[in-house]
CSV table of C-alpha atoms in Angstrom, one decimal:
chain,number,residue,atom,x,y,z
A,83,GLU,CA,27.9,-31.4,-39.5
A,84,VAL,CA,29.7,-33.6,-36.8
A,85,GLN,CA,30.5,-32.0,-33.6
A,86,LEU,CA,32.2,-33.3,-30.5
A,87,LEU,CA,32.5,-31.0,-27.5
A,88,GLU,CA,34.6,-32.1,-24.5
A,89,SER,CA,34.2,-30.8,-21.0
A,90,GLY,CA,35.2,-31.6,-17.5
A,91,GLY,CA,38.8,-30.4,-17.7
A,92,VAL,CA,40.0,-28.7,-14.4
A,93,LEU,CA,43.0,-28.2,-12.1
A,94,LEU,CA,43.2,-31.1,-9.6
A,95,GLN,CA,45.6,-32.5,-6.9
A,96,PRO,CA,47.3,-35.8,-7.3
A,97,GLY,CA,45.2,-38.6,-6.0
A,98,GLY,CA,41.9,-37.0,-7.1
A,99,SER,CA,39.3,-38.2,-9.5
A,100,LEU,CA,37.3,-36.4,-12.3
A,101,ARG,CA,34.9,-37.4,-15.1
A,102,LEU,CA,35.3,-36.1,-18.7
A,103,SER,CA,32.4,-35.6,-20.9
A,104,CYS,CA,32.1,-35.5,-24.9
A,105,ALA,CA,28.7,-34.1,-26.1
A,106,ALA,CA,28.3,-35.7,-29.8
A,107,SER,CA,25.8,-34.2,-32.6
A,108,GLY,CA,25.4,-34.3,-36.2
A,109,PHE,CA,25.7,-38.4,-36.4
A,110,THR,CA,23.9,-41.7,-35.1
A,111,PHE,CA,26.1,-41.6,-32.0
A,112,SER,CA,25.2,-45.1,-31.1
A,113,SER,CA,26.3,-46.5,-34.5
A,114,TYR,CA,30.0,-45.5,-34.0
A,115,ALA,CA,32.9,-46.5,-31.8
A,116,MET,CA,34.4,-43.5,-29.9
A,117,THR,CA,37.7,-43.0,-28.5
A,118,TRP,CA,39.7,-41.0,-26.2
A,119,VAL,CA,43.2,-39.6,-26.9
A,120,ARG,CA,45.5,-37.4,-24.8
A,121,GLN,CA,48.4,-35.1,-25.5
A,122,ALA,CA,50.7,-34.0,-22.6
A,123,PRO,CA,52.1,-30.4,-23.2
A,124,GLY,CA,54.5,-30.2,-26.1
A,125,LYS,CA,54.4,-34.0,-26.5
A,126,GLY,CA,52.8,-36.6,-28.9
A,127,LEU,CA,49.4,-38.3,-29.2
A,128,GLU,CA,48.4,-41.1,-26.8
A,129,TRP,CA,45.5,-43.4,-27.3
A,130,LEU,CA,43.8,-44.0,-24.1
A,131,SER,CA,40.6,-46.1,-24.6
A,132,THR,CA,38.0,-46.9,-27.3
A,133,ILE,CA,34.4,-48.2,-26.5
A,134,SER,CA,32.0,-49.7,-29.2
A,135,GLY,CA,28.7,-48.2,-30.3
A,136,SER,CA,26.7,-50.2,-28.0
A,137,GLY,CA,29.1,-49.8,-25.1
A,138,GLY,CA,29.3,-53.4,-24.7
A,139,SER,CA,33.1,-53.6,-25.7
A,140,THR,CA,35.7,-51.4,-24.3
A,141,TYR,CA,39.6,-51.4,-24.9
A,142,TYR,CA,42.3,-49.9,-22.8
A,143,ALA,CA,45.9,-48.8,-23.3
A,144,ASP,CA,47.9,-50.8,-20.7
A,145,THR,CA,49.2,-47.7,-19.2
A,146,VAL,CA,45.8,-46.6,-18.0
A,147,GLU,CA,43.9,-49.8,-17.7
A,148,GLY,CA,42.4,-50.1,-14.2
A,149,ARG,CA,42.5,-46.5,-13.5
A,150,PHE,CA,40.6,-45.0,-16.4
A,151,THR,CA,37.0,-46.1,-17.3
A,152,ILE,CA,35.3,-45.3,-20.6
A,153,SER,CA,31.6,-45.3,-20.9
A,154,ARG,CA,28.8,-44.0,-23.0
A,155,ASP,CA,25.1,-42.9,-22.6
A,156,ASN,CA,23.5,-43.3,-26.2
A,157,SER,CA,20.2,-41.8,-24.9
A,158,LYS,CA,22.2,-38.5,-24.1
A,159,ASN,CA,24.8,-38.8,-27.1
A,160,THR,CA,27.5,-38.4,-24.7
A,161,LEU,CA,30.9,-40.1,-24.0
A,162,TYR,CA,32.5,-40.2,-20.7
A,163,LEU,CA,36.1,-40.9,-19.4
A,164,GLN,CA,36.3,-41.6,-15.7
A,165,ILE,CA,39.9,-41.1,-14.3
A,166,ASN,CA,40.8,-42.0,-10.8
A,167,THR,CA,44.0,-41.6,-8.7
A,168,LEU,CA,45.3,-39.0,-10.8
A,169,ARG,CA,48.9,-38.4,-11.2
A,170,LEU,CA,51.0,-35.5,-12.3
A,171,ASP,CA,51.8,-37.3,-15.6
A,172,ASP,CA,47.9,-37.2,-16.4
A,173,THR,CA,48.3,-33.4,-17.3
A,174,ALA,CA,47.1,-33.2,-20.9
A,175,VAL,CA,44.8,-32.1,-23.4
A,176,TYR,CA,42.1,-35.0,-23.7
A,177,TYR,CA,40.2,-35.4,-26.9
A,178,CYS,CA,37.3,-37.4,-27.9
A,179,ALA,CA,37.3,-38.8,-31.4
A,180,LYS,CA,34.7,-40.7,-33.7
A,181,ASP,CA,35.5,-43.9,-35.7
A,182,ARG,CA,35.3,-43.3,-39.4
A,183,VAL,CA,33.1,-46.4,-40.1
A,184,PRO,CA,29.9,-47.5,-38.3
A,185,GLY,CA,29.7,-50.8,-36.5
A,186,ILE,CA,33.3,-51.5,-36.0
A,187,ALA,CA,35.9,-50.1,-33.5
A,188,ALA,CA,38.8,-49.8,-35.9
A,189,VAL,CA,40.3,-46.5,-34.4
A,190,ARG,CA,40.4,-44.6,-37.7
A,191,LEU,CA,39.6,-41.2,-36.1
A,192,ASP,CA,37.8,-39.1,-38.7
A,193,ASN,CA,36.3,-36.3,-36.2
A,194,TRP,CA,37.9,-34.9,-33.1
A,195,GLY,CA,36.6,-32.5,-30.5
A,196,GLN,CA,38.7,-29.5,-29.5
A,197,GLY,CA,40.0,-31.1,-26.4
A,198,THR,CA,39.7,-30.3,-22.7
A,199,LEU,CA,42.7,-29.4,-20.6
A,200,VAL,CA,43.3,-31.6,-17.3
A,201,THR,CA,46.0,-30.3,-15.2
A,202,VAL,CA,47.3,-32.2,-12.1
A,203,SER,CA,49.4,-30.3,-9.8
A,204,SER,CA,50.1,-30.1,-6.0
B,212,ASP,CA,52.9,-54.2,-28.0
B,213,ILE,CA,53.6,-52.8,-31.2
B,214,GLN,CA,56.0,-49.7,-31.4
B,215,MET,CA,56.1,-47.2,-34.1
B,216,THR,CA,58.9,-45.1,-35.1
B,217,GLN,CA,58.9,-42.1,-37.5
B,218,SER,CA,61.6,-40.3,-39.4
B,219,PRO,CA,62.6,-37.9,-39.7
B,220,SER,CA,61.5,-36.1,-36.4
B,221,SER,CA,61.6,-32.9,-38.1
B,222,LEU,CA,62.3,-31.4,-41.5
B,223,SER,CA,62.3,-28.1,-43.3
B,224,ALA,CA,61.6,-27.7,-46.7
B,225,SER,CA,60.7,-25.0,-49.4
B,226,VAL,CA,57.3,-24.3,-50.8
B,227,GLY,CA,56.6,-26.7,-53.8
B,228,ASP,CA,59.0,-29.4,-52.5
B,229,ARG,CA,58.1,-33.0,-52.3
B,230,VAL,CA,58.0,-34.1,-48.7
B,231,THR,CA,58.4,-37.7,-47.5
B,232,ILE,CA,57.9,-39.1,-43.9
B,233,THR,CA,58.3,-42.9,-43.1
B,234,CYS,CA,56.7,-44.8,-40.3
B,235,GLN,CA,57.9,-48.3,-39.4
B,236,ALA,CA,56.0,-50.8,-37.2
B,237,SER,CA,57.9,-53.1,-35.0
B,238,GLN,CA,55.5,-56.0,-36.1
B,239,ASP,CA,53.6,-56.6,-39.4
B,240,ILE,CA,50.3,-54.3,-39.1
B,241,ASN,CA,49.0,-55.2,-42.8
B,242,ASN,CA,47.8,-51.9,-43.8
B,243,TYR,CA,46.2,-50.9,-40.5
B,244,LEU,CA,47.7,-47.5,-40.6
B,245,ASN,CA,46.6,-43.9,-40.6
B,246,TRP,CA,48.2,-40.7,-40.9
B,247,TYR,CA,47.0,-37.4,-39.2
B,248,GLN,CA,48.1,-33.6,-39.4
B,249,GLN,CA,48.1,-31.4,-36.3
B,250,LYS,CA,48.5,-27.8,-36.6
B,251,PRO,CA,49.5,-26.0,-33.2
B,252,GLY,CA,46.7,-25.7,-30.9
B,253,LYS,CA,44.2,-27.7,-32.9
B,254,ALA,CA,42.9,-31.3,-32.9
B,255,PRO,CA,44.4,-33.8,-35.2
B,256,LYS,CA,42.9,-34.2,-38.6
B,257,LEU,CA,42.7,-37.6,-40.5
B,258,LEU,CA,44.6,-37.4,-43.9
B,259,ILE,CA,45.2,-41.0,-44.9
B,260,TYR,CA,43.4,-44.2,-43.7
B,261,ASP,CA,44.4,-47.7,-44.2
B,262,ALA,CA,47.8,-46.9,-45.3
B,263,SER,CA,46.9,-45.4,-48.6
B,264,ASN,CA,43.3,-44.0,-48.7
B,265,LEU,CA,42.9,-40.4,-48.9
B,266,GLU,CA,40.2,-39.1,-46.7
B,267,THR,CA,37.3,-37.3,-48.1
B,268,GLY,CA,38.0,-33.5,-48.9
B,269,VAL,CA,41.9,-33.7,-48.3
B,270,PRO,CA,44.0,-32.4,-51.1
B,271,SER,CA,45.3,-34.9,-53.6
B,272,ARG,CA,48.9,-33.6,-52.7
B,273,PHE,CA,48.8,-35.8,-49.8
B,274,SER,CA,49.3,-39.6,-50.3
B,275,GLY,CA,50.3,-42.6,-48.3
B,276,SER,CA,51.8,-46.1,-49.2
B,277,GLY,CA,53.1,-49.2,-47.7
B,278,SER,CA,51.8,-52.4,-45.9
B,279,GLY,CA,53.4,-54.8,-43.4
B,280,THR,CA,56.0,-52.9,-41.5
B,281,ASP,CA,56.9,-50.0,-43.6
B,282,PHE,CA,55.0,-47.0,-44.6
B,283,THR,CA,55.4,-43.7,-46.5
B,284,PHE,CA,53.7,-40.4,-46.3
B,285,THR,CA,54.2,-38.0,-49.1
B,286,ILE,CA,53.2,-34.3,-49.6
B,287,SER,CA,54.0,-33.9,-53.5
B,288,SER,CA,54.0,-30.1,-53.5
B,289,LEU,CA,54.4,-28.5,-50.0
B,290,GLN,CA,52.1,-25.5,-49.2
B,291,PRO,CA,52.5,-22.9,-46.6
B,292,GLU,CA,49.3,-24.4,-44.9
B,293,ASP,CA,50.9,-27.6,-44.5
B,294,ILE,CA,53.0,-26.4,-41.7
B,295,ALA,CA,52.2,-29.0,-39.0
B,296,THR,CA,53.1,-32.3,-37.1
B,297,TYR,CA,52.3,-35.4,-38.8
B,298,TYR,CA,51.6,-38.5,-36.9
B,299,CYS,CA,51.4,-42.3,-38.1
B,300,GLN,CA,49.0,-44.4,-36.1
B,301,HIS,CA,48.4,-48.2,-36.3
B,302,PHE,CA,45.2,-50.0,-35.0
B,303,ALA,CA,46.4,-53.7,-35.4
B,304,ASN,CA,45.7,-54.3,-31.7
B,305,GLN,CA,46.4,-51.5,-29.1
B,306,PRO,CA,46.5,-48.5,-31.2
B,307,ARG,CA,49.6,-46.5,-30.9
B,308,PHE,CA,50.6,-43.2,-32.4
B,309,GLY,CA,54.2,-42.6,-33.8
B,310,PRO,CA,56.2,-39.8,-32.3
B,311,GLY,CA,55.4,-37.3,-35.0
B,312,THR,CA,57.3,-35.5,-37.6
B,313,LYS,CA,57.2,-31.7,-37.3
B,314,VAL,CA,57.3,-30.0,-40.9
B,315,ASP,CA,58.4,-26.5,-41.4
B,316,ILE,CA,58.9,-23.9,-44.4
B,317,LYS,CA,62.5,-23.2,-45.1
């Protein structure tokens, strides 16, 4: 059974940084592209970033490029999202999700974690 | 950047009704479109991929169609457990989700 477990959500002040983690199990992690999606309170879903299975290719939404960094450690079956210079509008539930098909980063997200809440407040 | 619109933004229907949601892309996205269901407090769930393919384990009352810029998602017979918000999502280039359609029981 595929399991994705996010962690790292916290209450932080604007300008701070944090790293979210997503621990994966139940599938060959290194074969699948992985994605981060967030959802602000009461709002819709926002794609943030995708990383290939090897980690060699990364993709970002224009709105977060330069401030967010996606990475993965295939030896630990873990996905990361580094967020710098936090802003109030980064407040959201952050989900990690797995691509449906191995080998390509197509962003067909067939398994999702339960999400981790990041709150940015002064 | 390809924008996605969905209509309606919300709807209320009776159990057993046929429900249709439309999603429009600002440019041709071929069939690079998925549909997700999100229940309150839960993570989204993939229902339809590549515009018309039913994800494994998803009831057959859910279906999708379309190509290019215009897509349709249908629930053939609405059930109480289908109360949720439904999102389309393209992956033609920078992936983007539609704004969502909230489905309620009348």
